[in-house]
Amino acid sequence: MTVAPLLANPLRAGPRLARTPQPCALVIFGATGDLAARKIVPALYNLALQRLLPAAFAVVGAARADLTSEQFRENLHTDLVQFSRTKPINEDVWRSFAESVHYVSTRDGEGYETLRHTLADLDVRAGTNGNRLFYFATPPSAYGPITDLIKRHRLTENVNARVVVEKPFGHDLLSATELSQKLQGVFTEDEIFRIDHYLGKETVQNILVLRFANGIFEPIWNRQYVDHVQITVAESLGIEERGAYYEQAGALRDIVQNHLLQLVALVGMEPPVSFDAKSVRDEKLKVLRAVRPITMEQTDTNVVRGQYGPGFIEGAPVRGYCEEDDVAADSKTETFLAIRAFIDNWRWEGTPFYLRTGKRLPKRTTEIAIQFRAAPHAVFSSEAAEGMEPNALVLRIQPDEGISLKFGAKVPVQGIRIRSVNMDFVYGASFMVDAPDAYETLIIDALRGDATLFTRQDEVEQQWRFVDPIAQAWAEGRGQMPAYPAGTWGPAEADLLIAEDGRTWRKP
Amino acid sequence: MSVMTQIDESVWGTRTESVSALERELARLRRSSGAHATEHGVPVARASVLNLVVFATREIHARRAAATIDELATRHPSRAIVIVADREPSGPPELEMHCRLPHPDGAQQVSYEQILIRARGAEDHRLVSAVIPLLLPDLPVFLWWTETPPLDLPFFDDLLRLADRLIVDSGDFARPDRTLPRLHAVARSGENRYGVTDFNWTRITPWRELVMQFFDVPTWRPFLDAITGIRVGFAVDADGREIHPSQALLFIGWLASRLGWTAVESLAPSEAGGLLFAMRRPDGQEIPVRVRPRFIRGLDEGDLSGLRIQSEDGGRHAEFVVKRSDTNPHATTLVTVGGRGMSERIVPLGRPGVSELLGEELTIARSDSIYEDALAVLVALTKG
């Protein structure tokens, strides 16, 4: 079918009605899987509750299982009851939403033909008009075959098609490039939306607002004023049921390659010309290119890995990594990483970025700490200044989203005594009772075709270029694998890494 | 001489004699809550984002407003200054001030302070001089007027001059058909200094959303330029005495202003408090507009109950309907083209309370030109 020309809708004007996407059909591959059940469908239902779905909208679930649309809807309802962030379920709204939900079994080529007819039919009957968003909620190994089948069965012909893919985007540079080439056989890069759900988080977006909507931070956001930066992504959870996946990935591929390097990019990037997909991602790419590669030879001196042994989390005993399900008893997979990185550009030359991530650390917390240099000259007696520490600006991503600034103040006594105080801005308590869920934000953006908060291929590749030599060094047997007890801040080697530079890790 | 009702200090806090005494009292309250917090090892720092000045003429309204703001304290950390202008001509004219920290133990990281100013007697002209020194410096000022604003009186103007945003509720206006057009003049003269908004405007946002979404669908979009009639229903009380068509009028004003319709005639009452009038499309075609009161149990007077948009394009007749459920917090939307049902959906449609409405408005810091455009249509409709 041909796509009807889009006439502007004059009713859209104004600040309050801007977020609803245009009519669209959303095709979920892997519709019977975990991601669809836990994240995608609950997000769609909650968008329906906020009236953010277009009047002409359809969801088509596609998977191997042999289900009727009716059975599929029933399954989704069961999942929704468990996973929706708002409860109880508004049954009226659900039933009405469910009427726009369909299921097609895509076990074979015939299934894809049915899918093509279903979509063409919806374009006319439901008014989705050739706008299609394909969502790959399958294991990554299926991305390639699905893409081939989409192409073979001409699902993107003469329509506006986009695709959302979930990480991991490959397991090294080569496989990531191959995956991209595969996708780009059907979709242009502008039509590919790679989800890094960290970027959907309200506070991650707030990093850009803090830096670029304020005049006072940017002038000191550089090597002259910043002593070093610490980024921590800590989880108290272990690997849960994801042993098989995690054995292949490890902390390097699971966290560093995507979330951590994206945080580095947001903190380190230059100001974009505007908050749009191209400008923001161009700047992120630029700073990612400037991250100094850690060669195989340098891995020992700049990277510390570790693996958790048995220990305690919140007072309860937990297993060590090698005793977890689906994990080899002699596994060499890292669950902890500490990295000393540098950004070789005008702004950051010589300023270390200490990155740290791990499973089974004492608490779940993600934060970025900008540690400023100490005051250049000691004006006060050393006795008075005993309690003084350099200023720090801390951006907390989760939990307790917020910003705090540490500075020295006079203790109200006779004479001078100085102590550090924290000025705390708790984002959750100040603005948002219910911050929008990351998936809801990202799905709306993908439906609207706004790619600002999605990762572009060249970013992904650059991130692999950083990670690959480290992985390779380990594959060749370099480096120790110290154990750390679950519930501690990682192995002692990590403390040494930063102590060499005369600094210490924060206790977030 | 009648005995003045005393301000209840357990509600409004300690009475203070001057602005500086009041600031001292607030500092003392902060210190004691701070001491409490420091015992728990939490240093007290505070975020505040706005000043909220509330005007009421009766203490009971002021109390209700204060309770509303209390609910919003963590979302919109503020200094709230509640004015009660008690015009009962008894006792000597005077201003009295009270203050309190509504959450001395909870939410220490946000600043929320509440101040009551009560003016006794015809002392309106003094009010602004008491408000100015109490405003937190350099933060936007929202002025929430809890009844029909006295647009002609100088003291209203004085207070408006302090404000970045004026919030009213045309649902409470005694004669909305007179006040709304005049509010337009106030909004227009605000230019870049202040914006005006209306809880009734907030209440119809979901209706605007749903109607907008109809015409996002490319095959239905042509019908938007070919509307031939529109009917809007609004709720009235059982005996039909409380007639508040403001939401309905604002909705029509919005649609007309977006689509370039002009007024053909002035608003004319039709049967049972409804309105029937014609407007003109840019291509000259006249459109009958009907606003009908309906009694619906459970709906507040003035709330929209449903709307129907009729259209003819290329020989096809289409209807776009939004109907609020009488029993559930949702609406049904229906589209028929050529007599065939094309779409039916159920969408949530709650009835937001005042704190939700206020919370929504406090997130918008600028004027809403779309609202002003809708008001401009009402000006044209009430001329003559």
PDB file of N, CA and C in Angstrom, chain B residues 173-228:
ATOM      1  N   PHE B 173     -16.095  30.949  38.879  1.00  0.00           N
ATOM      2  CA  PHE B 173     -16.530  32.297  38.504  1.00  0.00           C
ATOM      3  C   PHE B 173     -18.052  32.386  38.571  1.00  0.00           C
ATOM      4  N   ALA B 174     -18.525  33.511  39.113  1.00  0.00           N
ATOM      5  CA  ALA B 174     -19.968  33.693  39.200  1.00  0.00           C
ATOM      6  C   ALA B 174     -20.563  33.838  37.789  1.00  0.00           C
ATOM      7  N   ARG B 175     -19.921  34.632  36.940  1.00  0.00           N
ATOM      8  CA  ARG B 175     -20.412  34.824  35.572  1.00  0.00           C
ATOM      9  C   ARG B 175     -19.263  34.591  34.597  1.00  0.00           C
ATOM     10  N   PRO B 176     -18.959  33.336  34.302  1.00  0.00           N
ATOM     11  CA  PRO B 176     -17.789  33.061  33.460  1.00  0.00           C
ATOM     12  C   PRO B 176     -17.895  33.709  32.090  1.00  0.00           C
ATOM     13  N   ASP B 177     -19.116  33.834  31.555  1.00  0.00           N
ATOM     14  CA  ASP B 177     -19.232  34.429  30.220  1.00  0.00           C
ATOM     15  C   ASP B 177     -18.795  35.888  30.232  1.00  0.00           C
ATOM     16  N   ARG B 178     -18.834  36.515  31.400  1.00  0.00           N
ATOM     17  CA  ARG B 178     -18.327  37.893  31.477  1.00  0.00           C
ATOM     18  C   ARG B 178     -16.858  37.925  31.865  1.00  0.00           C
ATOM     19  N   THR B 179     -16.490  37.077  32.839  1.00  0.00           N
ATOM     20  CA  THR B 179     -15.133  37.174  33.384  1.00  0.00           C
ATOM     21  C   THR B 179     -14.088  36.603  32.420  1.00  0.00           C
ATOM     22  N   LEU B 180     -14.414  35.486  31.744  1.00  0.00           N
ATOM     23  CA  LEU B 180     -13.410  34.871  30.860  1.00  0.00           C
ATOM     24  C   LEU B 180     -12.891  35.842  29.794  1.00  0.00           C
ATOM     25  N   PRO B 181     -13.790  36.547  29.080  1.00  0.00           N
ATOM     26  CA  PRO B 181     -13.268  37.490  28.087  1.00  0.00           C
ATOM     27  C   PRO B 181     -12.394  38.571  28.717  1.00  0.00           C
ATOM     28  N   ARG B 182     -12.763  38.997  29.933  1.00  0.00           N
ATOM     29  CA  ARG B 182     -11.949  40.046  30.554  1.00  0.00           C
ATOM     30  C   ARG B 182     -10.604  39.483  31.000  1.00  0.00           C
ATOM     31  N   LEU B 183     -10.618  38.201  31.353  1.00  0.00           N
ATOM     32  CA  LEU B 183      -9.361  37.552  31.729  1.00  0.00           C
ATOM     33  C   LEU B 183      -8.398  37.552  30.543  1.00  0.00           C
ATOM     34  N   HIS B 184      -8.974  37.487  29.355  1.00  0.00           N
ATOM     35  CA  HIS B 184      -8.157  37.521  28.148  1.00  0.00           C
ATOM     36  C   HIS B 184      -7.364  38.822  28.076  1.00  0.00           C
ATOM     37  N   ALA B 185      -8.027  39.917  28.404  1.00  0.00           N
ATOM     38  CA  ALA B 185      -7.339  41.202  28.381  1.00  0.00           C
ATOM     39  C   ALA B 185      -6.200  41.209  29.392  1.00  0.00           C
ATOM     40  N   VAL B 186      -6.465  40.621  30.578  1.00  0.00           N
ATOM     41  CA  VAL B 186      -5.414  40.551  31.602  1.00  0.00           C
ATOM     42  C   VAL B 186      -4.241  39.728  31.083  1.00  0.00           C
ATOM     43  N   ALA B 187      -4.557  38.586  30.448  1.00  0.00           N
ATOM     44  CA  ALA B 187      -3.506  37.704  29.935  1.00  0.00           C
ATOM     45  C   ALA B 187      -2.687  38.413  28.862  1.00  0.00           C
ATOM     46  N   ARG B 188      -3.393  39.108  27.944  1.00  0.00           N
ATOM     47  CA  ARG B 188      -2.686  39.768  26.849  1.00  0.00           C
ATOM     48  C   ARG B 188      -1.808  40.896  27.359  1.00  0.00           C
ATOM     49  N   SER B 189      -2.291  41.605  28.385  1.00  0.00           N
ATOM     50  CA  SER B 189      -1.476  42.717  28.861  1.00  0.00           C
ATOM     51  C   SER B 189      -0.297  42.200  29.690  1.00  0.00           C
ATOM     52  N   GLY B 190      -0.324  40.901  30.045  1.00  0.00           N
ATOM     53  CA  GLY B 190       0.807  40.342  30.775  1.00  0.00           C
ATOM     54  C   GLY B 190       2.035  40.217  29.905  1.00  0.00           C
ATOM     55  N   GLU B 191       1.829  40.082  28.610  1.00  0.00           N
ATOM     56  CA  GLU B 191       2.906  39.898  27.637  1.00  0.00           C
ATOM     57  C   GLU B 191       3.991  38.976  28.171  1.00  0.00           C
ATOM     58  N   ASN B 192       5.185  39.536  28.350  1.00  0.00           N
ATOM     59  CA  ASN B 192       6.258  38.651  28.814  1.00  0.00           C
ATOM     60  C   ASN B 192       6.433  38.684  30.321  1.00  0.00           C
ATOM     61  N   ARG B 193       5.557  39.453  31.002  1.00  0.00           N
ATOM     62  CA  ARG B 193       5.756  39.596  32.447  1.00  0.00           C
ATOM     63  C   ARG B 193       5.123  38.453  33.226  1.00  0.00           C
ATOM     64  N   TYR B 194       3.897  38.098  32.860  1.00  0.00           N
ATOM     65  CA  TYR B 194       3.270  36.988  33.575  1.00  0.00           C
ATOM     66  C   TYR B 194       2.349  36.224  32.629  1.00  0.00           C
ATOM     67  N   GLY B 195       2.071  34.981  32.980  1.00  0.00           N
ATOM     68  CA  GLY B 195       1.127  34.169  32.227  1.00  0.00           C
ATOM     69  C   GLY B 195      -0.106  33.921  33.070  1.00  0.00           C
ATOM     70  N   VAL B 196      -1.201  33.566  32.405  1.00  0.00           N
ATOM     71  CA  VAL B 196      -2.453  33.305  33.110  1.00  0.00           C
ATOM     72  C   VAL B 196      -2.880  31.879  32.802  1.00  0.00           C
ATOM     73  N   THR B 197      -3.357  31.183  33.820  1.00  0.00           N
ATOM     74  CA  THR B 197      -3.925  29.878  33.537  1.00  0.00           C
ATOM     75  C   THR B 197      -5.131  29.616  34.415  1.00  0.00           C
ATOM     76  N   ASP B 198      -5.814  28.537  34.129  1.00  0.00           N
ATOM     77  CA  ASP B 198      -7.154  28.305  34.647  1.00  0.00           C
ATOM     78  C   ASP B 198      -7.284  26.805  34.890  1.00  0.00           C
ATOM     79  N   PHE B 199      -7.726  26.419  36.087  1.00  0.00           N
ATOM     80  CA  PHE B 199      -7.889  24.974  36.349  1.00  0.00           C
ATOM     81  C   PHE B 199      -8.839  24.325  35.342  1.00  0.00           C
ATOM     82  N   ASN B 200      -9.814  25.081  34.857  1.00  0.00           N
ATOM     83  CA  ASN B 200     -10.707  24.506  33.857  1.00  0.00           C
ATOM     84  C   ASN B 200      -9.964  24.173  32.571  1.00  0.00           C
ATOM     85  N   TRP B 201      -8.949  24.931  32.284  1.00  0.00           N
ATOM     86  CA  TRP B 201      -8.105  24.644  31.119  1.00  0.00           C
ATOM     87  C   TRP B 201      -7.341  23.345  31.360  1.00  0.00           C
ATOM     88  N   THR B 202      -6.821  23.183  32.573  1.00  0.00           N
ATOM     89  CA  THR B 202      -6.127  21.941  32.922  1.00  0.00           C
ATOM     90  C   THR B 202      -7.092  20.759  32.837  1.00  0.00           C
ATOM     91  N   ARG B 203      -8.333  20.981  33.300  1.00  0.00           N
ATOM     92  CA  ARG B 203      -9.303  19.881  33.302  1.00  0.00           C
ATOM     93  C   ARG B 203      -9.628  19.396  31.902  1.00  0.00           C
ATOM     94  N   ILE B 204      -9.576  20.274  30.911  1.00  0.00           N
ATOM     95  CA  ILE B 204      -9.949  19.804  29.571  1.00  0.00           C
ATOM     96  C   ILE B 204      -8.754  19.311  28.759  1.00  0.00           C
ATOM     97  N   THR B 205      -7.537  19.335  29.344  1.00  0.00           N
ATOM     98  CA  THR B 205      -6.381  18.824  28.592  1.00  0.00           C
ATOM     99  C   THR B 205      -6.615  17.413  28.049  1.00  0.00           C
ATOM    100  N   PRO B 206      -7.138  16.467  28.874  1.00  0.00           N
ATOM    101  CA  PRO B 206      -7.374  15.121  28.310  1.00  0.00           C
ATOM    102  C   PRO B 206      -8.353  15.135  27.140  1.00  0.00           C
ATOM    103  N   TRP B 207      -9.344  16.007  27.193  1.00  0.00           N
ATOM    104  CA  TRP B 207     -10.316  16.081  26.093  1.00  0.00           C
ATOM    105  C   TRP B 207      -9.641  16.588  24.831  1.00  0.00           C
ATOM    106  N   ARG B 208      -8.795  17.586  25.004  1.00  0.00           N
ATOM    107  CA  ARG B 208      -8.072  18.116  23.838  1.00  0.00           C
ATOM    108  C   ARG B 208      -7.163  17.036  23.264  1.00  0.00           C
ATOM    109  N   GLU B 209      -6.504  16.297  24.196  1.00  0.00           N
ATOM    110  CA  GLU B 209      -5.611  15.219  23.776  1.00  0.00           C
ATOM    111  C   GLU B 209      -6.357  14.199  22.906  1.00  0.00           C
ATOM    112  N   LEU B 210      -7.527  13.778  23.397  1.00  0.00           N
ATOM    113  CA  LEU B 210      -8.270  12.730  22.696  1.00  0.00           C
ATOM    114  C   LEU B 210      -8.751  13.213  21.332  1.00  0.00           C
ATOM    115  N   VAL B 211      -9.199  14.458  21.267  1.00  0.00           N
ATOM    116  CA  VAL B 211      -9.665  14.982  19.983  1.00  0.00           C
ATOM    117  C   VAL B 211      -8.487  15.159  19.031  1.00  0.00           C
ATOM    118  N   MET B 212      -7.368  15.636  19.570  1.00  0.00           N
ATOM    119  CA  MET B 212      -6.168  15.765  18.727  1.00  0.00           C
ATOM    120  C   MET B 212      -5.781  14.411  18.136  1.00  0.00           C
ATOM    121  N   GLN B 213      -5.852  13.357  18.984  1.00  0.00           N
ATOM    122  CA  GLN B 213      -5.399  12.037  18.530  1.00  0.00           C
ATOM    123  C   GLN B 213      -6.259  11.500  17.377  1.00  0.00           C
ATOM    124  N   PHE B 214      -7.556  11.857  17.359  1.00  0.00           N
ATOM    125  CA  PHE B 214      -8.382  11.454  16.207  1.00  0.00           C
ATOM    126  C   PHE B 214      -7.727  11.897  14.897  1.00  0.00           C
ATOM    127  N   PHE B 215      -7.277  13.142  14.899  1.00  0.00           N
ATOM    128  CA  PHE B 215      -6.866  13.732  13.629  1.00  0.00           C
ATOM    129  C   PHE B 215      -5.373  13.564  13.343  1.00  0.00           C
ATOM    130  N   ASP B 216      -4.697  12.792  14.200  1.00  0.00           N
ATOM    131  CA  ASP B 216      -3.362  12.307  13.852  1.00  0.00           C
ATOM    132  C   ASP B 216      -3.456  11.167  12.847  1.00  0.00           C
ATOM    133  N   VAL B 217      -4.612  10.521  12.806  1.00  0.00           N
ATOM    134  CA  VAL B 217      -4.773   9.384  11.897  1.00  0.00           C
ATOM    135  C   VAL B 217      -4.956   9.931  10.483  1.00  0.00           C
ATOM    136  N   PRO B 218      -4.010   9.625   9.590  1.00  0.00           N
ATOM    137  CA  PRO B 218      -4.017  10.287   8.279  1.00  0.00           C
ATOM    138  C   PRO B 218      -5.346  10.173   7.525  1.00  0.00           C
ATOM    139  N   THR B 219      -6.022   9.016   7.637  1.00  0.00           N
ATOM    140  CA  THR B 219      -7.252   8.882   6.860  1.00  0.00           C
ATOM    141  C   THR B 219      -8.401   9.706   7.443  1.00  0.00           C
ATOM    142  N   TRP B 220      -8.288  10.080   8.698  1.00  0.00           N
ATOM    143  CA  TRP B 220      -9.349  10.897   9.297  1.00  0.00           C
ATOM    144  C   TRP B 220      -9.006  12.382   9.285  1.00  0.00           C
ATOM    145  N   ARG B 221      -7.748  12.666   9.033  1.00  0.00           N
ATOM    146  CA  ARG B 221      -7.285  14.052   9.105  1.00  0.00           C
ATOM    147  C   ARG B 221      -8.090  15.009   8.215  1.00  0.00           C
ATOM    148  N   PRO B 222      -8.485  14.624   6.983  1.00  0.00           N
ATOM    149  CA  PRO B 222      -9.227  15.573   6.136  1.00  0.00           C
ATOM    150  C   PRO B 222     -10.541  16.036   6.767  1.00  0.00           C
ATOM    151  N   PHE B 223     -11.119  15.222   7.639  1.00  0.00           N
ATOM    152  CA  PHE B 223     -12.391  15.608   8.254  1.00  0.00           C
ATOM    153  C   PHE B 223     -12.235  16.817   9.181  1.00  0.00           C
ATOM    154  N   LEU B 224     -11.004  17.055   9.637  1.00  0.00           N
ATOM    155  CA  LEU B 224     -10.795  18.167  10.571  1.00  0.00           C
ATOM    156  C   LEU B 224     -11.095  19.514   9.903  1.00  0.00           C
ATOM    157  N   ASP B 225     -10.810  19.607   8.604  1.00  0.00           N
ATOM    158  CA  ASP B 225     -11.045  20.873   7.900  1.00  0.00           C
ATOM    159  C   ASP B 225     -12.476  20.972   7.381  1.00  0.00           C
ATOM    160  N   ALA B 226     -13.277  19.943   7.641  1.00  0.00           N
ATOM    161  CA  ALA B 226     -14.609  19.896   7.039  1.00  0.00           C
ATOM    162  C   ALA B 226     -15.690  19.676   8.099  1.00  0.00           C
ATOM    163  N   ILE B 227     -15.447  20.208   9.293  1.00  0.00           N
ATOM    164  CA  ILE B 227     -16.413  20.013  10.383  1.00  0.00           C
ATOM    165  C   ILE B 227     -17.714  20.748  10.060  1.00  0.00           C
ATOM    166  N   THR B 228     -18.836  20.057  10.287  1.00  0.00           N
ATOM    167  CA  THR B 228     -20.133  20.651   9.969  1.00  0.00           C
ATOM    168  C   THR B 228     -20.972  20.910  11.215  1.00  0.00           C
TER     169      THR B 228
END
